[in-house]
Amino acid sequence: MLTHLPLCSIPNPKKLLVIGGGDGGILREASRHPSLEQIDICELDQMTVDVYATYFPDIAIGYKDPQVKLHVGDGVAFLKSVPQGSYDVVILDAFHVIGSLGYDANELVEEGLLETVAKALRPGGVLCAGAESFWNQEFDLESNISMCRKILKGSVNYAWSSVPFYQSGVIGYMLCSTEGPPVDFLHPVNPLDEKENSGISNQPLKFYNSE
Amino acid sequence: MLTHLPLCSIPNPKKLLVIGGGDGGILREASRHPSLEQIDICELDQMTVDVYATYFPDIAIGYKDPQVKLHVGDGVAFLKSVPQGSYDVVILDAFHVIGSLGYDANELVEEGLLETVAKALRPGGVLCAGAESFWNQEFDLESNISMCRKILKGSVNYAWSSVPFYQSGVIGYMLCSTEGPPVDFLHPVNPLDEKENSGISNQPLKFYNSE
């Protein structure tokens, strides 16, 4: 979901940056998108990469996509180092999820993480980040959406999916575009073909469909 | 969901039977449907009714709807006692959910429960029953849908919602109509008005909407 929701929402995404996600699962899913020409991943922890390569080859297979370039280091520093407007899509699979307890909207704003992402994205580019479960009564969805609208200056939608592993059985996603043509996250303009888009794993999609 | 999914799926439901659901929550939600003229409930356990009346008045308030008639006794026996075609909608909130482990399709068929429900419903009437979570790998959704199609002889759809309380965070619903005009469960023909349909509790809807 973290991968397909943003990549399906805009036509012909070419440049993707993944922050975190060192296991390779996001890369594996990104490889289903034929328009991509460059996939950068910045993972803090080399051991995550190594452990998945050894013990979870079905997930780490994402690194076999020749477009993938791994940068080991701090995600925020990496984001700050890239030229403005470098990416069509940024996926955050590091840091706390948006709206998580003890790490509220103000902290994210203060740390400037979202501003940094906004600069790394081209106009009309898309950010997808994990967000709190809607069942968390201390998660103020409205204020988090407002914050994202204020910083990213484009379209913002909250999505969720059922994942029993997470507390409450639900994990959320925040989808945001930067200033530019509005993005209709509810109606993906760049759908995946279930049969053709098997990607580097050569496996059919298990959970995502365009509905 | 167990209440609104079936009641919103057909025009002007008038007669509702609830099997189980002694707490009163389904009755409370049913009271939002102005077309209903008769609400029968058959609950095995008088103590359930009493305990909710004493300790959970916000749920037990459903019994205050003057259309409600409580029958304390065995649900299967009650279903067998009513004339054929008595109800527009039957809600099962007793027994095991459809497809649950150790209680598979064959047992339900053998016990004749669904046949008994089918007889109690009018042609084109609707059954809603709990069903297993789709995360349960031993739940064979296809065979359960086939079974329901075979017995009820109308439209059948599986629905689900996120409920953290349940194992895997998901509970399912089986929606079935009897032989008659097909029912499009995905597009409710009898939507609830969020403002007008506050029912006996005079509270707005919290979870259900027609989408």
Tab-separated table of C-alpha atoms in Angstrom:
chain	number	residue	atom	x	y	z
A	1	MET	CA	0.000	0.000	0.000
A	2	LEU	CA	2.812	2.388	0.954
A	3	THR	CA	4.245	1.766	-2.533
A	4	HIS	CA	1.285	1.433	-4.876
A	5	LEU	CA	-0.963	4.131	-3.418
A	6	PRO	CA	1.467	6.950	-4.397
A	7	LEU	CA	2.912	5.379	-7.564
A	8	CYS	CA	-0.548	4.702	-9.006
A	9	SER	CA	-1.797	8.203	-8.244
A	10	ILE	CA	0.198	10.151	-10.867
A	11	PRO	CA	0.929	9.433	-14.534
A	12	ASN	CA	4.392	8.067	-15.412
A	13	PRO	CA	6.355	8.434	-12.175
A	14	LYS	CA	10.047	8.187	-13.108
A	15	LYS	CA	12.085	8.966	-10.012
A	16	LEU	CA	11.343	7.396	-6.635
A	17	LEU	CA	13.060	7.914	-3.300
A	18	VAL	CA	12.475	5.510	-0.418
A	19	ILE	CA	13.613	6.598	3.052
A	20	GLY	CA	13.965	3.544	5.279
A	21	GLY	CA	12.464	0.307	3.970
A	22	GLY	CA	15.869	-1.403	4.005
A	23	ASP	CA	14.267	-4.852	3.917
A	24	GLY	CA	13.577	-4.395	0.197
A	25	GLY	CA	9.818	-4.983	0.186
A	26	ILE	CA	8.989	-1.499	-1.064
A	27	LEU	CA	11.613	-1.892	-3.798
A	28	ARG	CA	10.111	-5.218	-4.820
A	29	GLU	CA	6.678	-3.627	-5.137
A	30	ALA	CA	8.067	-0.531	-6.896
A	31	SER	CA	9.540	-2.818	-9.561
A	32	ARG	CA	5.982	-3.484	-10.760
A	33	HIS	CA	5.810	0.083	-12.077
A	34	PRO	CA	7.291	0.128	-15.580
A	35	SER	CA	7.538	3.920	-15.858
A	36	LEU	CA	10.171	4.108	-13.088
A	37	GLU	CA	13.712	4.857	-14.290
A	38	GLN	CA	15.475	5.599	-11.003
A	39	ILE	CA	14.858	4.146	-7.554
A	40	ASP	CA	16.961	5.581	-4.736
A	41	ILE	CA	16.753	4.145	-1.263
A	42	CYS	CA	18.342	5.643	1.832
A	43	GLU	CA	18.512	3.176	4.716
A	44	LEU	CA	20.262	3.991	8.003
A	45	ASP	CA	21.117	0.434	8.908
A	46	GLN	CA	23.285	-1.778	6.684
A	47	MET	CA	22.492	-4.731	8.940
A	48	THR	CA	18.802	-4.552	8.009
A	49	VAL	CA	19.771	-4.907	4.375
A	50	ASP	CA	22.131	-7.805	5.099
A	51	VAL	CA	19.772	-9.717	7.370
A	52	TYR	CA	16.930	-9.579	4.866
A	53	ALA	CA	19.261	-10.596	2.048
A	54	THR	CA	20.263	-13.675	4.058
A	55	TYR	CA	17.060	-14.718	5.747
A	56	PHE	CA	14.205	-13.154	3.765
A	57	PRO	CA	15.225	-13.404	0.115
A	58	ASP	CA	11.591	-13.114	-1.066
A	59	ILE	CA	11.523	-9.603	0.375
A	60	ALA	CA	15.132	-8.577	-0.336
A	61	ILE	CA	14.633	-9.510	-3.994
A	62	GLY	CA	13.641	-5.865	-4.503
A	63	TYR	CA	17.351	-4.939	-4.598
A	64	LYS	CA	17.787	-7.038	-7.750
A	65	ASP	CA	15.969	-4.395	-9.778
A	66	PRO	CA	18.929	-2.776	-11.655
A	67	GLN	CA	17.382	0.679	-11.258
A	68	VAL	CA	17.801	0.520	-7.472
A	69	LYS	CA	20.638	2.469	-5.879
A	70	LEU	CA	21.199	1.981	-2.141
A	71	HIS	CA	22.541	4.826	-0.014
A	72	VAL	CA	23.384	3.830	3.553
A	73	GLY	CA	23.018	6.795	5.875
A	74	ASP	CA	20.700	9.281	7.519
A	75	GLY	CA	17.479	9.895	5.594
A	76	VAL	CA	17.055	13.525	6.590
A	77	ALA	CA	20.643	14.358	5.586
A	78	PHE	CA	20.107	12.578	2.284
A	79	LEU	CA	16.883	14.494	1.602
A	80	LYS	CA	18.696	17.767	2.303
A	81	SER	CA	21.535	16.826	-0.037
A	82	VAL	CA	19.453	16.277	-3.180
A	83	PRO	CA	18.636	19.114	-5.593
A	84	GLN	CA	15.190	20.701	-5.245
A	85	GLY	CA	12.482	18.886	-7.219
A	86	SER	CA	14.499	15.690	-7.708
A	87	TYR	CA	11.726	13.121	-7.238
A	88	ASP	CA	8.247	12.301	-8.489
A	89	VAL	CA	7.484	10.190	-5.427
A	90	VAL	CA	8.978	9.955	-1.925
A	91	ILE	CA	7.997	7.087	0.382
A	92	LEU	CA	8.776	7.456	4.082
A	93	ASP	CA	9.166	4.129	5.840
A	94	ALA	CA	11.340	5.472	8.625
A	95	PHE	CA	10.788	7.782	11.623
A	96	HIS	CA	7.539	7.662	13.563
A	97	VAL	CA	4.325	7.442	11.572
A	98	ILE	CA	2.425	10.688	11.132
A	99	GLY	CA	0.238	11.406	14.142
A	100	SER	CA	1.824	8.778	16.378
A	101	LEU	CA	1.669	9.261	20.117
A	102	GLY	CA	4.422	11.318	21.644
A	103	TYR	CA	5.412	12.577	18.230
A	104	ASP	CA	2.749	14.972	17.182
A	105	ALA	CA	2.244	17.317	14.284
A	106	ASN	CA	4.206	20.113	15.913
A	107	GLU	CA	7.310	18.018	16.380
A	108	LEU	CA	7.263	17.005	12.746
A	109	VAL	CA	6.879	20.637	11.763
A	110	GLU	CA	9.667	21.717	14.101
A	111	GLU	CA	12.058	19.124	12.832
A	112	GLY	CA	11.286	20.272	9.328
A	113	LEU	CA	11.084	16.753	7.961
A	114	LEU	CA	8.030	17.374	5.832
A	115	GLU	CA	9.412	20.667	4.516
A	116	THR	CA	12.553	18.808	3.485
A	117	VAL	CA	10.486	16.180	1.677
A	118	ALA	CA	8.415	18.892	-0.010
A	119	LYS	CA	11.612	20.460	-1.416
A	120	ALA	CA	12.915	17.134	-2.702
A	121	LEU	CA	9.679	16.556	-4.640
A	122	ARG	CA	8.909	18.131	-8.004
A	123	PRO	CA	5.751	20.297	-8.272
A	124	GLY	CA	2.785	17.870	-8.234
A	125	GLY	CA	4.995	15.120	-6.811
A	126	VAL	CA	3.661	12.775	-4.164
A	127	LEU	CA	4.672	11.784	-0.634
A	128	CYS	CA	3.375	8.644	1.047
A	129	ALA	CA	4.132	8.125	4.741
A	130	GLY	CA	2.803	5.817	7.420
A	131	ALA	CA	0.149	7.371	9.665
A	132	GLU	CA	-1.599	6.362	12.869
A	133	SER	CA	-4.568	3.995	13.025
A	134	PHE	CA	-7.923	5.787	13.035
A	135	TRP	CA	-8.825	3.705	16.111
A	136	ASN	CA	-6.226	5.585	18.150
A	137	GLN	CA	-8.407	8.067	19.994
A	138	GLU	CA	-5.475	10.399	20.595
A	139	PHE	CA	-4.726	10.625	16.881
A	140	ASP	CA	-6.135	13.915	15.626
A	141	LEU	CA	-6.591	13.153	11.942
A	142	GLU	CA	-7.948	16.579	11.069
A	143	SER	CA	-5.003	18.492	12.490
A	144	ASN	CA	-2.544	16.145	10.810
A	145	ILE	CA	-4.263	16.578	7.454
A	146	SER	CA	-4.215	20.355	7.971
A	147	MET	CA	-0.515	20.256	8.771
A	148	CYS	CA	0.248	18.266	5.620
A	149	ARG	CA	-1.874	20.625	3.484
A	150	LYS	CA	-0.031	23.599	4.927
A	151	ILE	CA	3.445	22.195	4.312
A	152	LEU	CA	3.034	20.193	1.103
A	153	LYS	CA	0.540	22.694	-0.389
A	154	GLY	CA	-1.258	20.143	-2.584
A	155	SER	CA	-3.835	17.361	-2.239
A	156	VAL	CA	-3.909	15.355	0.998
A	157	ASN	CA	-5.759	12.119	1.745
A	158	TYR	CA	-5.657	9.628	4.609
A	159	ALA	CA	-5.865	5.949	3.676
A	160	TRP	CA	-5.785	2.798	5.801
A	161	SER	CA	-5.585	-0.943	5.485
A	162	SER	CA	-6.207	-3.938	7.711
A	163	VAL	CA	-2.912	-5.376	9.008
A	164	PRO	CA	-3.418	-7.709	12.000
A	165	PHE	CA	0.240	-7.277	13.015
A	166	TYR	CA	-0.310	-3.647	14.028
A	167	GLN	CA	-2.003	-2.513	17.194
A	168	SER	CA	-5.779	-2.231	16.573
A	169	GLY	CA	-5.320	-4.230	13.357
A	170	VAL	CA	-5.138	-1.093	11.242
A	171	ILE	CA	-2.327	1.015	9.816
A	172	GLY	CA	-2.809	4.381	8.148
A	173	TYR	CA	-1.131	6.163	5.253
A	174	MET	CA	-0.861	9.865	4.556
A	175	LEU	CA	-0.859	10.740	0.872
A	176	CYS	CA	0.196	14.279	-0.015
A	177	SER	CA	1.062	16.076	-3.218
A	178	THR	CA	3.103	19.244	-3.590
A	179	GLU	CA	1.811	22.417	-5.199
A	180	GLY	CA	0.891	21.692	-8.793
A	181	PRO	CA	-1.894	19.815	-10.576
A	182	PRO	CA	-4.244	18.330	-7.940
A	183	VAL	CA	-3.963	14.582	-7.383
A	184	ASP	CA	-7.096	12.455	-6.987
A	185	PHE	CA	-5.806	9.747	-4.665
A	186	LEU	CA	-9.209	8.020	-4.611
A	187	HIS	CA	-9.111	7.334	-8.343
A	188	PRO	CA	-5.615	6.184	-9.400
A	189	VAL	CA	-4.755	7.431	-12.901
A	190	ASN	CA	-1.911	4.927	-13.286
A	191	PRO	CA	-3.446	1.542	-12.454
A	192	LEU	CA	-1.457	-1.664	-12.183
A	193	ASP	CA	-2.375	-4.501	-14.460
A	194	GLU	CA	-2.740	-7.540	-12.223
A	195	LYS	CA	-1.305	-9.913	-14.796
A	196	GLU	CA	1.385	-7.821	-16.469
A	197	ASN	CA	2.884	-6.019	-13.495
A	198	SER	CA	4.561	-8.875	-11.670
A	199	GLY	CA	7.840	-6.962	-11.298
A	200	ILE	CA	11.158	-8.389	-10.162
A	201	SER	CA	9.512	-11.030	-7.949
A	202	ASN	CA	7.392	-12.328	-10.842
A	203	GLN	CA	4.569	-12.817	-8.335
A	204	PRO	CA	0.993	-11.542	-8.705
A	205	LEU	CA	-0.279	-8.776	-6.449
A	206	LYS	CA	-1.667	-10.113	-3.192
A	207	PHE	CA	-3.443	-7.179	-1.541
A	208	TYR	CA	-3.531	-4.095	-3.738
A	209	ASN	CA	-6.079	-3.410	-6.421
A	210	SER	CA	-7.164	-0.086	-7.868
A	211	GLU	CA	-10.456	-0.092	-5.947
B	1	MET	CA	-22.897	-3.180	10.106
B	2	LEU	CA	-24.857	-6.363	10.884
B	3	THR	CA	-27.967	-4.157	11.029
B	4	HIS	CA	-27.542	-1.490	8.387
B	5	LEU	CA	-25.976	-3.571	5.623
B	6	PRO	CA	-29.136	-5.703	5.172
B	7	LEU	CA	-31.737	-3.051	6.063
B	8	CYS	CA	-30.259	-0.537	3.599
B	9	SER	CA	-30.067	-3.075	0.790
B	10	ILE	CA	-33.783	-3.414	-0.009
B	11	PRO	CA	-36.543	-0.805	-0.343
B	12	ASN	CA	-38.944	-0.403	2.606
B	13	PRO	CA	-38.137	-3.363	4.856
B	14	LYS	CA	-41.110	-3.778	7.235
B	15	LYS	CA	-40.562	-6.953	9.235
B	16	LEU	CA	-37.264	-7.765	10.910
B	17	LEU	CA	-36.256	-10.804	12.928
B	18	VAL	CA	-33.123	-10.780	15.064
B	19	ILE	CA	-31.829	-14.119	16.374
B	20	GLY	CA	-29.538	-13.492	19.358
B	21	GLY	CA	-28.413	-9.926	19.908
B	22	GLY	CA	-30.019	-9.847	23.348
B	23	ASP	CA	-27.926	-6.857	24.403
B	24	GLY	CA	-30.179	-4.581	22.339
B	25	GLY	CA	-27.539	-2.960	20.097
B	26	ILE	CA	-28.995	-4.326	16.872
B	27	LEU	CA	-32.457	-3.156	17.977
B	28	ARG	CA	-31.097	0.315	18.700
B	29	GLU	CA	-29.595	0.501	15.215
B	30	ALA	CA	-32.716	-0.993	13.589
B	31	SER	CA	-34.767	1.836	15.114
B	32	ARG	CA	-33.052	4.211	12.666
B	33	HIS	CA	-35.008	2.599	9.816
B	34	PRO	CA	-38.373	4.339	9.574
B	35	SER	CA	-39.963	1.774	7.231
B	36	LEU	CA	-39.841	-0.967	9.905
B	37	GLU	CA	-43.218	-1.877	11.441
B	38	GLN	CA	-42.349	-5.040	13.337
B	39	ILE	CA	-39.113	-6.047	15.053
B	40	ASP	CA	-39.023	-9.511	16.589
B	41	ILE	CA	-36.033	-10.650	18.594
B	42	CYS	CA	-35.426	-14.190	19.814
B	43	GLU	CA	-32.767	-14.354	22.527
B	44	LEU	CA	-31.904	-17.569	24.363
B	45	ASP	CA	-30.660	-15.928	27.525
B	46	GLN	CA	-32.874	-13.668	29.641
B	47	MET	CA	-29.860	-12.772	31.764
B	48	THR	CA	-28.146	-11.129	28.783
B	49	VAL	CA	-31.165	-8.879	28.394
B	50	ASP	CA	-31.253	-8.065	32.116
B	51	VAL	CA	-27.539	-7.406	32.502
B	52	TYR	CA	-27.451	-5.003	29.576
B	53	ALA	CA	-30.574	-3.242	30.839
B	54	THR	CA	-28.850	-2.687	34.184
B	55	TYR	CA	-25.243	-2.010	33.231
B	56	PHE	CA	-25.267	-0.932	29.584
B	57	PRO	CA	-28.371	1.243	29.167
B	58	ASP	CA	-26.926	2.964	26.076
B	59	ILE	CA	-27.019	-0.378	24.283
B	60	ALA	CA	-30.189	-1.812	25.866
B	61	ILE	CA	-32.073	1.339	24.828
B	62	GLY	CA	-32.965	-0.575	21.648
B	63	TYR	CA	-35.742	-2.350	23.596
B	64	LYS	CA	-37.510	0.982	24.117
B	65	ASP	CA	-38.577	1.007	20.464
B	66	PRO	CA	-42.321	0.136	20.809
B	67	GLN	CA	-42.139	-2.052	17.691
B	68	VAL	CA	-39.787	-4.495	19.426
B	69	LYS	CA	-41.185	-7.782	20.701
B	70	LEU	CA	-38.828	-10.012	22.715
B	71	HIS	CA	-39.155	-13.791	22.579
B	72	VAL	CA	-36.932	-15.634	25.042
B	73	GLY	CA	-36.060	-19.072	23.733
B	74	ASP	CA	-34.244	-21.121	21.129
B	75	GLY	CA	-33.654	-19.302	17.856
B	76	VAL	CA	-33.886	-22.334	15.592
B	77	ALA	CA	-37.162	-23.428	17.182
B	78	PHE	CA	-38.515	-19.905	16.778
B	79	LEU	CA	-37.504	-19.769	13.106
B	80	LYS	CA	-39.267	-23.090	12.514
B	81	SER	CA	-42.418	-21.861	14.236
B	82	VAL	CA	-43.030	-18.804	12.067
B	83	PRO	CA	-45.077	-18.991	8.849
B	84	GLN	CA	-43.116	-19.207	5.606
B	85	GLY	CA	-42.113	-15.810	4.184
B	86	SER	CA	-42.721	-13.913	7.430
B	87	TYR	CA	-39.774	-11.514	7.305
B	88	ASP	CA	-38.103	-9.015	4.995
B	89	VAL	CA	-34.824	-9.256	6.897
B	90	VAL	CA	-33.316	-11.802	9.306
B	91	ILE	CA	-30.163	-10.950	11.268
B	92	LEU	CA	-28.237	-13.814	12.864
B	93	ASP	CA	-26.220	-12.726	15.876
B	94	ALA	CA	-26.127	-16.150	17.504
B	95	PHE	CA	-24.462	-19.490	16.711
B	96	HIS	CA	-20.973	-19.599	15.203
B	97	VAL	CA	-20.223	-17.153	12.427
B	98	ILE	CA	-20.341	-18.525	8.905
B	99	GLY	CA	-17.076	-20.247	8.007
B	100	SER	CA	-15.725	-20.341	11.543
B	101	LEU	CA	-13.185	-22.991	12.445
B	102	GLY	CA	-14.587	-26.301	13.561
B	103	TYR	CA	-18.000	-25.330	12.268
B	104	ASP	CA	-17.794	-25.473	8.554
B	105	ALA	CA	-20.256	-25.104	5.746
B	106	ASN	CA	-21.309	-28.734	5.889
B	107	GLU	CA	-22.291	-28.562	9.520
B	108	LEU	CA	-24.424	-25.521	8.873
B	109	VAL	CA	-26.048	-27.303	5.969
B	110	GLU	CA	-26.578	-30.447	8.031
B	111	GLU	CA	-28.176	-28.594	10.848
B	112	GLY	CA	-30.439	-26.930	8.341
B	113	LEU	CA	-30.098	-23.523	9.905
B	114	LEU	CA	-29.778	-21.614	6.660
B	115	GLU	CA	-32.650	-23.559	5.054
B	116	THR	CA	-34.801	-22.607	8.032
B	117	VAL	CA	-33.838	-18.938	7.647
B	118	ALA	CA	-34.536	-19.099	3.905
B	119	LYS	CA	-38.065	-20.329	4.619
B	120	ALA	CA	-38.735	-17.597	7.170
B	121	LEU	CA	-37.776	-14.921	4.636
B	122	ARG	CA	-40.086	-13.625	1.915
B	123	PRO	CA	-38.909	-13.944	-1.709
B	124	GLY	CA	-36.179	-11.318	-2.199
B	125	GLY	CA	-35.758	-11.018	1.559
B	126	VAL	CA	-32.302	-10.621	3.062
B	127	LEU	CA	-30.218	-12.504	5.630
B	128	CYS	CA	-27.203	-10.973	7.332
B	129	ALA	CA	-24.990	-13.199	9.473
B	130	GLY	CA	-21.534	-12.877	10.974
B	131	ALA	CA	-18.782	-14.542	8.942
B	132	GLU	CA	-15.109	-15.326	9.491
B	133	SER	CA	-12.301	-12.810	9.006
B	134	PHE	CA	-10.681	-12.992	5.578
B	135	TRP	CA	-7.306	-13.196	7.364
B	136	ASN	CA	-8.198	-16.654	8.662
B	137	GLN	CA	-6.324	-18.862	6.230
B	138	GLU	CA	-8.580	-21.819	6.975
B	139	PHE	CA	-11.685	-19.853	6.027
B	140	ASP	CA	-12.717	-20.890	2.546
B	141	LEU	CA	-14.701	-17.867	1.418
B	142	GLU	CA	-15.544	-19.267	-1.998
B	143	SER	CA	-17.098	-22.467	-0.698
B	144	ASN	CA	-19.088	-20.540	1.896
B	145	ILE	CA	-20.420	-18.158	-0.734
B	146	SER	CA	-21.319	-21.133	-2.925
B	147	MET	CA	-23.146	-22.767	-0.031
B	148	CYS	CA	-25.146	-19.611	0.647
B	149	ARG	CA	-26.015	-19.219	-3.053
B	150	LYS	CA	-27.193	-22.817	-3.164
B	151	ILE	CA	-29.412	-22.551	-0.110
B	152	LEU	CA	-30.672	-18.976	-0.230
B	153	LYS	CA	-30.909	-18.959	-4.061
B	154	GLY	CA	-30.410	-15.203	-4.445
B	155	SER	CA	-27.596	-12.644	-4.331
B	156	VAL	CA	-24.680	-13.290	-1.968
B	157	ASN	CA	-21.904	-10.910	-0.905
B	158	TYR	CA	-19.200	-11.026	1.738
B	159	ALA	CA	-18.503	-7.794	3.617
B	160	TRP	CA	-16.077	-6.974	6.422
B	161	SER	CA	-15.210	-4.222	8.821
B	162	SER	CA	-12.299	-3.331	11.086
B	163	VAL	CA	-13.096	-4.229	14.711
B	164	PRO	CA	-9.948	-4.334	16.901
B	165	PHE	CA	-11.777	-6.450	19.493
B	166	TYR	CA	-11.886	-9.466	17.174
B	167	GLN	CA	-8.983	-11.743	16.389
B	168	SER	CA	-7.045	-10.310	13.385
B	169	GLY	CA	-8.916	-7.023	13.840
B	170	VAL	CA	-11.506	-7.921	11.238
B	171	ILE	CA	-14.998	-9.390	11.333
B	172	GLY	CA	-16.930	-10.530	8.268
B	173	TYR	CA	-20.573	-10.474	7.271
B	174	MET	CA	-22.434	-12.688	4.860
B	175	LEU	CA	-25.249	-10.960	3.022
B	176	CYS	CA	-27.694	-13.199	1.183
B	177	SER	CA	-31.029	-12.692	-0.491
B	178	THR	CA	-33.639	-15.340	-1.228
B	179	GLU	CA	-34.954	-16.126	-4.705
B	180	GLY	CA	-36.574	-13.031	-6.136
B	181	PRO	CA	-35.365	-9.683	-7.461
B	182	PRO	CA	-31.548	-9.565	-7.218
B	183	VAL	CA	-30.124	-7.378	-4.446
B	184	ASP	CA	-27.121	-5.132	-5.117
B	185	PHE	CA	-25.481	-5.122	-1.693
B	186	LEU	CA	-22.673	-2.868	-2.903
B	187	HIS	CA	-25.090	-0.041	-3.715
B	188	PRO	CA	-27.705	0.291	-0.953
B	189	VAL	CA	-31.071	1.380	-2.368
B	190	ASN	CA	-32.379	2.453	1.023
B	191	PRO	CA	-29.700	4.800	2.408
B	192	LEU	CA	-29.779	6.215	5.917
B	193	ASP	CA	-29.843	9.959	6.287
B	194	GLU	CA	-27.069	10.801	8.753
B	195	LYS	CA	-29.019	13.637	10.311
B	196	GLU	CA	-32.590	12.362	10.255
B	197	ASN	CA	-32.113	8.727	11.196
B	198	SER	CA	-31.007	9.035	14.801
B	199	GLY	CA	-33.501	6.381	15.976
B	200	ILE	CA	-34.421	5.592	19.573
B	201	SER	CA	-30.975	6.579	20.889
B	202	ASN	CA	-31.153	10.004	19.256
B	203	GLN	CA	-27.435	9.663	18.488
B	204	PRO	CA	-25.792	10.160	15.097
B	205	LEU	CA	-24.298	7.179	13.245
B	206	LYS	CA	-20.723	6.484	14.294
B	207	PHE	CA	-19.393	3.936	11.804
B	208	TYR	CA	-21.839	3.215	8.993
B	209	ASN	CA	-22.249	5.252	5.855
B	210	SER	CA	-23.597	4.215	2.480
B	211	GLU	CA	-20.128	4.061	0.900
